[in-house]
Short mmCIF file of C-alpha atoms and ligand atoms in Angstrom, two decimals:
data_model
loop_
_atom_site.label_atom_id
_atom_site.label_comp_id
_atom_site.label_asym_id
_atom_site.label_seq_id
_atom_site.Cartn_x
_atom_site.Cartn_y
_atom_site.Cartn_z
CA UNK A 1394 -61.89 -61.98 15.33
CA UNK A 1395 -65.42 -61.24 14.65
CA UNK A 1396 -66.45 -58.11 16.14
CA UNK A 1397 -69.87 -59.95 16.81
CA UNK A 1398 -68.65 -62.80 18.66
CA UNK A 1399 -69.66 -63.46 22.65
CA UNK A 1400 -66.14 -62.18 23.98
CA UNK A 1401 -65.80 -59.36 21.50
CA UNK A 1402 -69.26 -58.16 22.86
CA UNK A 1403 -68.28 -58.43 26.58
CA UNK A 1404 -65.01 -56.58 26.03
CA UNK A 1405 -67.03 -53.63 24.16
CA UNK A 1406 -69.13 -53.24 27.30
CA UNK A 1407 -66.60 -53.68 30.17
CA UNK A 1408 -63.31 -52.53 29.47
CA UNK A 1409 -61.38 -49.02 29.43
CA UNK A 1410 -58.55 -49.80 26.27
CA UNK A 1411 -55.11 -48.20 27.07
CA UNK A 1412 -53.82 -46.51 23.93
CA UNK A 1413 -57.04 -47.15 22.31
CA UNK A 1414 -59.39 -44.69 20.32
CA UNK A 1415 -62.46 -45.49 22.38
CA UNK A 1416 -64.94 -44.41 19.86
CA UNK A 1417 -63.19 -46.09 16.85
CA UNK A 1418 -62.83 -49.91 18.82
CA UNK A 1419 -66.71 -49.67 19.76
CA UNK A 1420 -67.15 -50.38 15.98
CA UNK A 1421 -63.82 -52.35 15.47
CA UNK A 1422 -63.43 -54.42 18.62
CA UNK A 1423 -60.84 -56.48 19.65
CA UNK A 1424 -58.09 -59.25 19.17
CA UNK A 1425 -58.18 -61.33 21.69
CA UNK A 1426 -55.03 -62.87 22.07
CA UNK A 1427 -55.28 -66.71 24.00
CA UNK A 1428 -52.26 -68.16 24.41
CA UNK A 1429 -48.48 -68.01 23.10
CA UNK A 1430 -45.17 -69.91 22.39
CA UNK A 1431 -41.92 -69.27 21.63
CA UNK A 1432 -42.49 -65.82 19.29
CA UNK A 1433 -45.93 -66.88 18.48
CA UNK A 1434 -49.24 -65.61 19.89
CA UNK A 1435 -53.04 -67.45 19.00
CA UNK A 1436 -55.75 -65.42 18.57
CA UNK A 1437 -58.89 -67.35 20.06
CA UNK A 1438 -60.12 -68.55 16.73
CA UNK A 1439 -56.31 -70.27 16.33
CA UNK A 1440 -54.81 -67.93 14.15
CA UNK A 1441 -51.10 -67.71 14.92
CA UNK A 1442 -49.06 -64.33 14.63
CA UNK A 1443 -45.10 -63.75 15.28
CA UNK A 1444 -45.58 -61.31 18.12
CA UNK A 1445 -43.12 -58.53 16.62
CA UNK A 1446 -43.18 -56.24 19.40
CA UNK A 1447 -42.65 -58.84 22.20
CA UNK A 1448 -46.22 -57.68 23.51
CA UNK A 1449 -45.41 -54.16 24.67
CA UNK A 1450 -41.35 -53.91 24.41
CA UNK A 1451 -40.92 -56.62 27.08
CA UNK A 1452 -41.26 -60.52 26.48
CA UNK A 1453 -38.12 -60.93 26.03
CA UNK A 1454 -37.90 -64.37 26.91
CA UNK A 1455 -40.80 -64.88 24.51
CA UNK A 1456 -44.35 -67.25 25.76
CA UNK A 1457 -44.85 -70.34 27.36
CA UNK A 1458 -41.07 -70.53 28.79
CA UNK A 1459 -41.41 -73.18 31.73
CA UNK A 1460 -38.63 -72.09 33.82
CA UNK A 1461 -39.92 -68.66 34.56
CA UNK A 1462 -43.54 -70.44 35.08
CA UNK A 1463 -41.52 -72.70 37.52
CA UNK A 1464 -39.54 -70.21 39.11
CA UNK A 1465 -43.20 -68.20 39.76
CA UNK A 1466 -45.07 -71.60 41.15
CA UNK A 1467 -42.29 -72.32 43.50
CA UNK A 1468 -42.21 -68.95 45.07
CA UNK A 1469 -45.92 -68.80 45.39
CA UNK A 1470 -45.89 -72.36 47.12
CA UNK A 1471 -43.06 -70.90 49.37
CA UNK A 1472 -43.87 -66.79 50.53
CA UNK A 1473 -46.33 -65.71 48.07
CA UNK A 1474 -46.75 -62.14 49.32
CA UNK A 1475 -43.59 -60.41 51.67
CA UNK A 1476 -43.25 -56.81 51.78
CA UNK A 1477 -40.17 -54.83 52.34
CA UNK A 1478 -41.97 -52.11 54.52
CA UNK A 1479 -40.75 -51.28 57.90
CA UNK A 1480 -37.62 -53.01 57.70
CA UNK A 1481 -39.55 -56.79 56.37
CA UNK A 1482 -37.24 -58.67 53.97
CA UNK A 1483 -37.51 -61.48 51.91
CA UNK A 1484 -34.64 -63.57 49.95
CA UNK A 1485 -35.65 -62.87 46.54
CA UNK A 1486 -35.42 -59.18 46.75
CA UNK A 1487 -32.45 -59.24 48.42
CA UNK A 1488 -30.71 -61.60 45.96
CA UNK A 1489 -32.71 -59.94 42.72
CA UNK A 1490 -30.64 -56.41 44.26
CA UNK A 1491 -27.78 -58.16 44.16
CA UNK A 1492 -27.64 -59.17 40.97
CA UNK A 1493 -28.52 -55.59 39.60
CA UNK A 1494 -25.88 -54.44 41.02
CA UNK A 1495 -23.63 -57.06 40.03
CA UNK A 1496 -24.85 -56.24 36.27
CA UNK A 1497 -25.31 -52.21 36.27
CA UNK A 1498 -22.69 -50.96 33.83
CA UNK A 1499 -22.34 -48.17 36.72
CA UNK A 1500 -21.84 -47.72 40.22
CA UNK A 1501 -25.26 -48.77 41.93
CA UNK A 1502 -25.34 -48.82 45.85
CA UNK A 1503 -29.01 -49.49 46.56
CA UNK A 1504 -31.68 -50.80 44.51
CA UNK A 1505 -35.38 -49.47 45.08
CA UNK A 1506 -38.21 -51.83 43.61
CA UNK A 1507 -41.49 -50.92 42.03
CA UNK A 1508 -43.51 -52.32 39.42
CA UNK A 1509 -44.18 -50.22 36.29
CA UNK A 1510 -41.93 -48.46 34.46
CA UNK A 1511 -44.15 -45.14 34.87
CA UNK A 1512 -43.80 -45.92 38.83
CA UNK A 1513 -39.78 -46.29 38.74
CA UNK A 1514 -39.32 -42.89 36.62
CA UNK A 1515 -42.55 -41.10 39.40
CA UNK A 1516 -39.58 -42.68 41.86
CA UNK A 1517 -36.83 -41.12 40.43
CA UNK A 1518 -38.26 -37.65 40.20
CA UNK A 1519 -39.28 -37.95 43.70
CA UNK A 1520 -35.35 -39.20 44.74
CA UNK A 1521 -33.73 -36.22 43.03
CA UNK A 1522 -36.11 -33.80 44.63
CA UNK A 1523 -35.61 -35.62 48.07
CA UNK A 1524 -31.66 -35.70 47.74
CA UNK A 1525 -31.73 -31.67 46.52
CA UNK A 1526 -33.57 -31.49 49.88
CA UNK A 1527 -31.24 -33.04 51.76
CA UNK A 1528 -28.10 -31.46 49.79
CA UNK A 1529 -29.78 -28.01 51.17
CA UNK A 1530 -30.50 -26.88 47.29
CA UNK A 1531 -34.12 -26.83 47.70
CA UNK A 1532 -34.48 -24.49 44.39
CA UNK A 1533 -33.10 -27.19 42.17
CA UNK A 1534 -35.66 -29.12 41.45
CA UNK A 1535 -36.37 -29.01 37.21
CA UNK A 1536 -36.39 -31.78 35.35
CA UNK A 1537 -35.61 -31.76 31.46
CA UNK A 1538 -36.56 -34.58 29.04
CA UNK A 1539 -36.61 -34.31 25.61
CA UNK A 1540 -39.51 -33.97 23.25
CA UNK A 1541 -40.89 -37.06 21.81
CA UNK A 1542 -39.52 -39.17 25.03
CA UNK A 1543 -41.54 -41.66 26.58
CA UNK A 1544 -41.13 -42.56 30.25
CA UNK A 1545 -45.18 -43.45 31.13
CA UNK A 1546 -48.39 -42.48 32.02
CA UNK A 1547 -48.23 -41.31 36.14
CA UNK A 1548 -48.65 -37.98 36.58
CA UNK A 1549 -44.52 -37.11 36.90
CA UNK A 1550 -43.29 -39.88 34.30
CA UNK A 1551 -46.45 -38.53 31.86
CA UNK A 1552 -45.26 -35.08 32.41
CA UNK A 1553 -41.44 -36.63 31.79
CA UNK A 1554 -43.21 -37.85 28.25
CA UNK A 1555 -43.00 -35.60 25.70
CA UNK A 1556 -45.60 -36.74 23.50
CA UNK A 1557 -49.15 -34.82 23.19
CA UNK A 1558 -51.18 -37.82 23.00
CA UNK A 1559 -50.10 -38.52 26.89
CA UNK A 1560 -50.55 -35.00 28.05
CA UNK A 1561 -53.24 -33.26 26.15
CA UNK A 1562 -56.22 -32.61 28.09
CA UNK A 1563 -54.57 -34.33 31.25
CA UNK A 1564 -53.65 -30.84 32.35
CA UNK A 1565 -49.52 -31.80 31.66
CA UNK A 1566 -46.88 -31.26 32.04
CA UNK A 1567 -46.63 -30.45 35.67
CA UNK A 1568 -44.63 -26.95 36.22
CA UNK A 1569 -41.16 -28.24 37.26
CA UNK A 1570 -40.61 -30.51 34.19
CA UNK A 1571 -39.24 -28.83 30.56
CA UNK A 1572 -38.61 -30.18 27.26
CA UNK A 1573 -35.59 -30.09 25.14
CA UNK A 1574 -34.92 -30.89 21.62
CA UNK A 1575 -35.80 -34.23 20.35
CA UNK A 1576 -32.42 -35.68 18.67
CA UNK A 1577 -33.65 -37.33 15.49
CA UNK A 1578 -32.06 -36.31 12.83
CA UNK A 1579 -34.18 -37.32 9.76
CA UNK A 1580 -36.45 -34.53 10.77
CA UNK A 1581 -34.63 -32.28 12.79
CA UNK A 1582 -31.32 -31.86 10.91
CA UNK A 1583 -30.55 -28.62 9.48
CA UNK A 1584 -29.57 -29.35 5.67
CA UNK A 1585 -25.79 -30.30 4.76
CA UNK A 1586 -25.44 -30.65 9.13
CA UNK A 1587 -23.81 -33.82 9.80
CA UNK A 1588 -25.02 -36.08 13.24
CA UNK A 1589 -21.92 -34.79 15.28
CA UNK A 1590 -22.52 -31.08 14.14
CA UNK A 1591 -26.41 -31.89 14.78
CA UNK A 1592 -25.61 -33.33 18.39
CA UNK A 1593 -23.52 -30.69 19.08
CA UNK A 1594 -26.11 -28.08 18.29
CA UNK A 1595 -28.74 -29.82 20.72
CA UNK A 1596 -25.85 -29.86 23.57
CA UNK A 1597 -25.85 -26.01 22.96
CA UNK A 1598 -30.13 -25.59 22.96
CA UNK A 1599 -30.19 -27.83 26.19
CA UNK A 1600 -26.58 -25.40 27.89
CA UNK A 1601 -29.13 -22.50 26.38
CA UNK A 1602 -32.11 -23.78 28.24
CA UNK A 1603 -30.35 -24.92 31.21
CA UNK A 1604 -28.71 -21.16 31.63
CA UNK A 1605 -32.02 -19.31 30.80
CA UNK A 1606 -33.65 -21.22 33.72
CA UNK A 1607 -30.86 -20.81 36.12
CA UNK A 1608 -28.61 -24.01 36.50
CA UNK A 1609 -29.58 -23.86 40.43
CA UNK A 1610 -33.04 -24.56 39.71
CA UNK A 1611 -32.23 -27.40 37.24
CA UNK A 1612 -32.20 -30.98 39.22
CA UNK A 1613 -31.71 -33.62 36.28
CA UNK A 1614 -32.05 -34.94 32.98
CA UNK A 1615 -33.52 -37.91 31.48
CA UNK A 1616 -33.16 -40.25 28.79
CA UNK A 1617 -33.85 -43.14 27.11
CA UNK A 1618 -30.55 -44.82 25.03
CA UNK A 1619 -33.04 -44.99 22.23
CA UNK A 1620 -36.12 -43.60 21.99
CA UNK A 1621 -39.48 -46.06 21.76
CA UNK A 1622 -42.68 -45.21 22.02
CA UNK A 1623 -41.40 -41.35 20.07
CA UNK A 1624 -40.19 -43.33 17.32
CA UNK A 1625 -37.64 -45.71 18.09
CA UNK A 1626 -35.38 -43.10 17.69
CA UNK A 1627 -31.57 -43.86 17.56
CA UNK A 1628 -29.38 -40.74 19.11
CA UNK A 1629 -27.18 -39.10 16.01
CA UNK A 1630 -23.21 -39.68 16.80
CA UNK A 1631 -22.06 -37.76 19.68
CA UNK A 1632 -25.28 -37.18 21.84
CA UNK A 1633 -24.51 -38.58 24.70
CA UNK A 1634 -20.69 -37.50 25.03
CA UNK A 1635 -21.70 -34.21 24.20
CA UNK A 1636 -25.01 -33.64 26.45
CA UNK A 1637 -23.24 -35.02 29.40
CA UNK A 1638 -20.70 -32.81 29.16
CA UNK A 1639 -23.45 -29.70 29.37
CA UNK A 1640 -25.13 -31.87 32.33
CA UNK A 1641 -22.06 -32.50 34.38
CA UNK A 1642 -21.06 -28.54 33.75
CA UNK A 1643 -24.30 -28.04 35.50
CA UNK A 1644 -24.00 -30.64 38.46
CA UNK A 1645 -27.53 -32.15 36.43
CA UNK A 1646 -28.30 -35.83 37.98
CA UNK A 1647 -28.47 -37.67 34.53
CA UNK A 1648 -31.31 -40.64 34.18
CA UNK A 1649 -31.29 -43.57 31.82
CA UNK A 1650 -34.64 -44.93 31.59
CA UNK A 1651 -33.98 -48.31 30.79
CA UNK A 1652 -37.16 -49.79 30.42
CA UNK A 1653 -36.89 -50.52 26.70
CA UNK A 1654 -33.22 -50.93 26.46
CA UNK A 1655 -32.35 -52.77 29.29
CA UNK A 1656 -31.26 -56.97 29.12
CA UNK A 1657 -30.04 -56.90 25.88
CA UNK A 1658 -32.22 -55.46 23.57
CA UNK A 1659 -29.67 -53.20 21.75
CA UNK A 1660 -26.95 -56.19 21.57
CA UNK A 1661 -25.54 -54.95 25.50
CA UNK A 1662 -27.09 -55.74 28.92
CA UNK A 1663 -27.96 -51.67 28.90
CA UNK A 1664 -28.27 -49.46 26.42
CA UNK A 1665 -26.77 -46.58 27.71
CA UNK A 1666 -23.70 -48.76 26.99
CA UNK A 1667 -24.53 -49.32 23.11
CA UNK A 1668 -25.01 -45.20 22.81
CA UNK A 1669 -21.69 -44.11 25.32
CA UNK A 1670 -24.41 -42.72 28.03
CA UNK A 1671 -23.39 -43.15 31.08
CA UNK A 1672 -26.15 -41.99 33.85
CA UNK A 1673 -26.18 -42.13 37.34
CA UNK A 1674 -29.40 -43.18 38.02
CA UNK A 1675 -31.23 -45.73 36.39
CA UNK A 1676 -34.89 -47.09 35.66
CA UNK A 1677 -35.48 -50.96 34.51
CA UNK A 1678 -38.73 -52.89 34.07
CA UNK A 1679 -40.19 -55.27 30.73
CA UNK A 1680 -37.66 -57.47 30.34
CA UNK A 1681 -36.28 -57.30 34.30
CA UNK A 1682 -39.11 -60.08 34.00
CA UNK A 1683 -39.39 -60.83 30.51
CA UNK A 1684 -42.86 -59.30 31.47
CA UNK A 1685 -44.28 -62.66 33.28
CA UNK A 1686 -45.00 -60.54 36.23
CA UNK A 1687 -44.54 -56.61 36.49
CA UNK A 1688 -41.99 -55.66 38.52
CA UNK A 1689 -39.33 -52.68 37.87
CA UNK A 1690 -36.49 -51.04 39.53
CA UNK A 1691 -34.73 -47.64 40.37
CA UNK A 1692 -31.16 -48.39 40.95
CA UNK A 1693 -29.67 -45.58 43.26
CA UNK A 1694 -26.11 -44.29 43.11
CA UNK A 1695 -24.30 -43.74 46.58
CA UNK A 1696 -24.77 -40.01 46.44
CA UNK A 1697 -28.48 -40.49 46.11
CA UNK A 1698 -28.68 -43.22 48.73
CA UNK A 1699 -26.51 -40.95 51.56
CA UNK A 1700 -28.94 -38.29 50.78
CA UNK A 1701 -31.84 -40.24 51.20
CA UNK A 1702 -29.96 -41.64 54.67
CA UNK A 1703 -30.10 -38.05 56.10
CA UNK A 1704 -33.18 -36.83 54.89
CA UNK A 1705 -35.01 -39.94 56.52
CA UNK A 1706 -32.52 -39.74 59.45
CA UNK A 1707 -34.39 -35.90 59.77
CA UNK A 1708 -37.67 -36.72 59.00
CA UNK A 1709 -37.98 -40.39 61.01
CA UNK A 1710 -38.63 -42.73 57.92
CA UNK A 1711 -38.21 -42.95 54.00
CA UNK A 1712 -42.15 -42.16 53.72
CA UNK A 1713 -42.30 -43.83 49.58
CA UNK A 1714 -42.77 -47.09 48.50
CA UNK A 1715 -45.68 -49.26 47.22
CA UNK A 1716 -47.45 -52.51 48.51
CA UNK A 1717 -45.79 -54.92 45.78
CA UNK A 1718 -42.40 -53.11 45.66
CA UNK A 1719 -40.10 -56.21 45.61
CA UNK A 1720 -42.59 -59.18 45.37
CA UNK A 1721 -41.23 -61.60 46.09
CA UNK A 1722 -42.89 -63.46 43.12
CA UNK A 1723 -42.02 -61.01 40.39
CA UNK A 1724 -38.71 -60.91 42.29
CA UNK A 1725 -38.26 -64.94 41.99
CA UNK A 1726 -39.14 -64.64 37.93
CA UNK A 1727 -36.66 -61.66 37.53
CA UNK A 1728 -34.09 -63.80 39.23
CA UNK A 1729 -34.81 -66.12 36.87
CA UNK A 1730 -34.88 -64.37 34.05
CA UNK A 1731 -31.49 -63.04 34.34
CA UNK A 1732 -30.15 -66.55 35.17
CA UNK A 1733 -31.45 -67.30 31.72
CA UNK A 1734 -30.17 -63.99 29.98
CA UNK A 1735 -26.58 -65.14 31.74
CA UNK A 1736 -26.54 -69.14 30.77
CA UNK A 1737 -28.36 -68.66 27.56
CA UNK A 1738 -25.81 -65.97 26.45
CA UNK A 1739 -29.11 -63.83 25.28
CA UNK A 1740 -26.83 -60.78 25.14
CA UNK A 1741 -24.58 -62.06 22.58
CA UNK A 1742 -27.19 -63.82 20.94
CA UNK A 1743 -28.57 -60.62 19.83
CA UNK A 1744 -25.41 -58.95 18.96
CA UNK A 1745 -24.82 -62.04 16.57
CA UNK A 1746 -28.89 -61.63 15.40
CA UNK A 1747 -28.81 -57.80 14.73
CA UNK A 1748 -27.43 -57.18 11.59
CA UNK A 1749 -29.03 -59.49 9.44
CA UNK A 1750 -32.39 -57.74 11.26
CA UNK A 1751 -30.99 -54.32 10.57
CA UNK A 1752 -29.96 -55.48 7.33
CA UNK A 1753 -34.00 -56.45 6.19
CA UNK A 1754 -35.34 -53.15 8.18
CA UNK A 1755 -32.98 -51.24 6.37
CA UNK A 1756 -33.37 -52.74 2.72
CA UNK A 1757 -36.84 -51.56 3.44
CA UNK A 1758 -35.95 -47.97 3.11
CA UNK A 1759 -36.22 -48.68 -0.63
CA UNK A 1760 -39.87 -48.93 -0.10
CA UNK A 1761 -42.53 -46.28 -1.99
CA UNK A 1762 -44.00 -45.99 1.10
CA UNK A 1763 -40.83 -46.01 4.09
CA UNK A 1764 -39.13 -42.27 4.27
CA UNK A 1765 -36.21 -43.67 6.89
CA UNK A 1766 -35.92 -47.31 8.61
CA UNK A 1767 -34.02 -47.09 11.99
CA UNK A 1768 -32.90 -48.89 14.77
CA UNK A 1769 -30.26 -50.83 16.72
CA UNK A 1770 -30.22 -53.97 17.93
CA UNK A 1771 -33.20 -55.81 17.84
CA UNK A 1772 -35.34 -52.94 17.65
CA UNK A 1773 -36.40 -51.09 14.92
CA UNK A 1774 -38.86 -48.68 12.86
CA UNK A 1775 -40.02 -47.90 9.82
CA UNK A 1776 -41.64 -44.16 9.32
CA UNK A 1777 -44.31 -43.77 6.40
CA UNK A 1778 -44.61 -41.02 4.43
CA UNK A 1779 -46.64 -39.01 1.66
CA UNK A 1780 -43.44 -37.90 -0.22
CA UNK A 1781 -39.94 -39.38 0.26
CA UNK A 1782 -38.34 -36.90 -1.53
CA UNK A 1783 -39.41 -33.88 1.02
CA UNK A 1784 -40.23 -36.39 4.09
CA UNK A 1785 -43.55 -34.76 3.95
CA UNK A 1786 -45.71 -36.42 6.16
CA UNK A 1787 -49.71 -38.39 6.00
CA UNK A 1788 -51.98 -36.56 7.33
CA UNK A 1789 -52.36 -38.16 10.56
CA UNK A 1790 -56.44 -38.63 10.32
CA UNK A 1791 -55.68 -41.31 7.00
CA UNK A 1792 -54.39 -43.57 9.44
CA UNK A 1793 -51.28 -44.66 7.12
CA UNK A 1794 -49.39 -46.70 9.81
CA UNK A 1795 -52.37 -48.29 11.73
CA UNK A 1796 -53.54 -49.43 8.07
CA UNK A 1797 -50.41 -51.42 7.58
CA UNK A 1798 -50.61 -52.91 11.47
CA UNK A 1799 -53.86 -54.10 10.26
CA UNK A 1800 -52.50 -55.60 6.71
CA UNK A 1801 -49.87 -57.27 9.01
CA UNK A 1802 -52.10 -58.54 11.11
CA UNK A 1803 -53.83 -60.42 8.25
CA UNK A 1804 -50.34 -61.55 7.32
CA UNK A 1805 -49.86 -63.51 11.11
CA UNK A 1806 -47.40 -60.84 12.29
CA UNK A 1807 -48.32 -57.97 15.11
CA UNK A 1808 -46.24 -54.96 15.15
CA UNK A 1809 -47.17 -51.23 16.28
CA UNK A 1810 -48.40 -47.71 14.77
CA UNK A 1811 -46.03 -45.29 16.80
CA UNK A 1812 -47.51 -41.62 16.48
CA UNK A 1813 -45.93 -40.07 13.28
CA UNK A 1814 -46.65 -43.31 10.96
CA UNK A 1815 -43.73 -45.24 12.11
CA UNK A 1816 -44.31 -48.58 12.25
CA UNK A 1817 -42.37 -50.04 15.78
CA UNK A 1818 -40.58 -53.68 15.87
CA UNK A 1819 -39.18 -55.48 18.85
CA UNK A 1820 -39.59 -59.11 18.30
CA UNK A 1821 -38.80 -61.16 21.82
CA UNK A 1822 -35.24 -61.53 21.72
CA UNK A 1823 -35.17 -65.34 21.27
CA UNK A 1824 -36.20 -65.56 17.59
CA UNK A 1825 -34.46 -67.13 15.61
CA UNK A 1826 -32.67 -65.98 12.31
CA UNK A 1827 -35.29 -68.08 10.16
CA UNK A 1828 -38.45 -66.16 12.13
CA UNK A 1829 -36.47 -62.89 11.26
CA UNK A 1830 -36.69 -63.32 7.58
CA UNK A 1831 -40.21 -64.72 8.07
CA UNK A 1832 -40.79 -61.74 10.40
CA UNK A 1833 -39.42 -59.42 7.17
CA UNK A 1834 -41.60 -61.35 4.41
CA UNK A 1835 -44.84 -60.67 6.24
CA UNK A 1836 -44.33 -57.05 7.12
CA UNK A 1837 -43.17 -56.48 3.18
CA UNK A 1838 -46.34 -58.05 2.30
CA UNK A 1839 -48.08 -55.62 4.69
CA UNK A 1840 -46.33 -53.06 3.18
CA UNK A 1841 -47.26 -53.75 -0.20
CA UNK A 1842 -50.92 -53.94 0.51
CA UNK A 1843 -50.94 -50.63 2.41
CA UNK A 1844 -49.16 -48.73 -1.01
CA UNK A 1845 -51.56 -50.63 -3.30
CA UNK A 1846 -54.49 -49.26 -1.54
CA UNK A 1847 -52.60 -45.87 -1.10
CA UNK A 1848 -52.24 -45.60 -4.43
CA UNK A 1849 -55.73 -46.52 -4.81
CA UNK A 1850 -56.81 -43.65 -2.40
CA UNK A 1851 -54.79 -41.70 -3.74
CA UNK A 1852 -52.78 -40.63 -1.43
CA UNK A 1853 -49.27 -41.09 -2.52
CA UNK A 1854 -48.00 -40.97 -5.92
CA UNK A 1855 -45.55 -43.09 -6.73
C1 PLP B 369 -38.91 -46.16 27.93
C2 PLP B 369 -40.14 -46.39 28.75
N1 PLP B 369 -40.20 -45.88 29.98
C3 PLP B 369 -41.27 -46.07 30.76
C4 PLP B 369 -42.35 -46.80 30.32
C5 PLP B 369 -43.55 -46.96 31.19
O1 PLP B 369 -43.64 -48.25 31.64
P1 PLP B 369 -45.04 -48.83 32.22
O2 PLP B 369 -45.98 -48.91 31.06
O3 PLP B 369 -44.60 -50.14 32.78
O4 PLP B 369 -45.48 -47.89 33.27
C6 PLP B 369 -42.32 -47.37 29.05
C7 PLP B 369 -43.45 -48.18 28.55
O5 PLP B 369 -43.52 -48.52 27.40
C8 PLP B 369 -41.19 -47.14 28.24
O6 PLP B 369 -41.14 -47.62 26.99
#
């Protein structure tokens, strides 16, 4: 939109931008998104775009889907605030904790509601140090994630990230939480190592760092099944079978932040399914809702929950929890949503979608510009580069990836920079095979631009 223009003006001078360089949008400004349907958004001049990363990872269901608007109105009508403090209930927590534990692809006893995805991975950090209490281990209390992880923006789940952006100059990562190898291989790899021989080496560096800090001072680990925000980052053949193994030797509580993965985006209701993880704990948000109304979730194994029995037995209450945890008007459109993942057959839907989506992400690896294309699912990335031929990287400050975002944008279609120059995709899982390919023309178009005016620049010979 024009930068000029009354709204553009009013944002300039009243809003804080998440994820935003604050000095650059002064100039640029913003899009202001109006109104959506189906996998289309409207900017407020009209223009439409295929929303390609389903807003932020999470509209699954896609925009202006009437049931879920229903499903809100008649629970506001109804109870439109209940809290679950002090022993209050309300029916649509109780049923929405039902049905995650009907779906969890592992053992769940209790379910604890929040409503960000930063908040559910603060929570789970705060169970495992509570149950270590309780288990009398008070020493083991460290946390490992991995480099390049992203698990949000609260002072534990920012720590939990493992990206600079989110920690530099925030005085992170708090003391108890360590970092091990990120497991992309592209970069990573040792030359002639295959992904099982790669896996296998990380499962050693994380047994390595695990013994060096003393495995009774080491609480948990956590994961996402594939990586987002780093990269979308899809774990090498092995990982999971191979770091569990080094975490169960270890008695290390493993965490699947599900926040990306989780409802079908990888072609199973979790992810940690589509990788062979299997956690014990584990964190859901986005598309618990299809992102009509926040709400997340930290679903609690039986060996947490009896821990957190005693330890609130001893100290006279379980003193955590937040006003909205389990409103019960998120709660009504998350029961709603998964009616409509279940009688929709969303979940097989994608698994019958993804390859002819992996199929176009991948063909773009032939691109002058694309050093790998990655992903699972319906998710995906494409990582720029300088030089294919020795993966060398753009110098960050050229702006390589946010250049094509913009060239998209002129094409109708929004997708995401991801630091590194990968360019992120997540469409709502509802397209359609026709929007896919339409999806695919646009961003080759973007593509195209971005290496003609590389080329122009000079900064990429081709
Ligand atoms: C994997 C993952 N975990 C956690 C979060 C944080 O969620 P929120 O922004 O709702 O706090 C995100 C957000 O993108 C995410 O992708």
């Amino acid at each position: 939109m024009n930068p000029l223009s009354n709204l553009a003006v009013r944002d300039i001078e009243t809003l804080v931008h998440p994820y935003t360089n604050l000095d650059q949008f002064r100039q640029s400004g913003p899009l202001v998104i109006e109104r959506g349907k189906g996998v289309y958004v409207y900017d407020v001049e009209g223009k439409a775009y295929i929303e390609g990363m389903a807003g932020l990872w999470c509209t699954a269901l896609g925009y202006g889907n009437e049931e879920l608007v229903e499903a809100a109105a008649a629970q506001m009508r109804k109870l439109p605030f209940g809290h679950l403090f002090n022993g209050r209930s309300h029916d649509p927590a109780i049923e929405l904790a039902e049905r995650l534990k009907e779906l969890a692809p592992v053992p769940v006893s209790k379910v604890f509601f929040c409503n960000s995805g930063s908040e559910a991975n603060d929570s789970q950090v705060k169970l495992v140090w509570y149950m270590n209490n309780a288990l009398g281990r008070p020493r083991k209390k460290k946390i490992i994630s991995r480099q390049k992880a992203y698990h949000g923006v609260t002072i534990a789940s920012a720590s939990l990230t493992g990206l600079a952006n989110n920690q530099t100059d925030f005085d992170l990562p708090i003391a108890s939480v360590l970092h091990t190898a990120c497991p992309h291989h592209y970069h990573f790899a040792r030359d002639g190592e295959s992904e099982e021989e790669f896996s296998a080496r990380l499962a050693h560096e994380l047994d390595e760092l695990i013994l060096r800090e003393g495995p009774d001072t080491v609480a948990a680990f956590i994961a996402e099944p594939v990586m987002g925000a780093g990269g979308v980052l899809v774990p090498p053949a092995g990982y999971f079978d191979k770091i569990a193994e080094v975490c169960r030797r270890h008695d290390v509580f493993m965490i699947a932040d599900e926040v990306i993965c989780g409802f079908g985006r990888l072609g199973t209701m979790f992810g940690s399914s589509a990788v062979g993880f299997t956690p014990d704990s584990i964190s859901v948000a986005k598309a618990l809702s299809s992102a009509y109304l926040p709400i997340a979730a930290v679903m609690v194994p039986a060996a947490m929950y009896d821990a957190m029995l005693a330890e609130s037995r001893k100290i006279g209450t379980f003193g955590h929890g937040f006003t909205y945890s389990g409103h019960p008007v998120s709660a009504a459109v998350a029961l709603k949503a998964l009616e409509i993942y279940a009688r929709d057959r969303i979940v097989d839907q994608v698994s019958a979608k993804a390859p002819a989506f992996q199929a176009r992400l991948h063909a773009l690896a032939g691109h002058p510009l694309v050093g790998e294309a990655r992903g699972l699912g319906l998710i995906g990335g494409i990582e720029l580069v300088a030089d294919r031929r020795t993966k060398r990287p753009f110098d960050p400050k050229l702006g390589v990836a946010a250049r094509c975002v913009r060239e998209a944008e002129a094409e109708g279609l929004i997708v995401r920079a991801l630091a590194g120059d990968t360019i992120s995709l997540c469409p709502p899982l509802i397209i359609t095979p026709a929007e896919i390919e339409d999806l695919f023309d646009r961003l080759a178009r973007a593509l195209d631009r971005t290496l003609d005016w590389a080329v122009r620049d000079k900064l990429v010979q081709i």
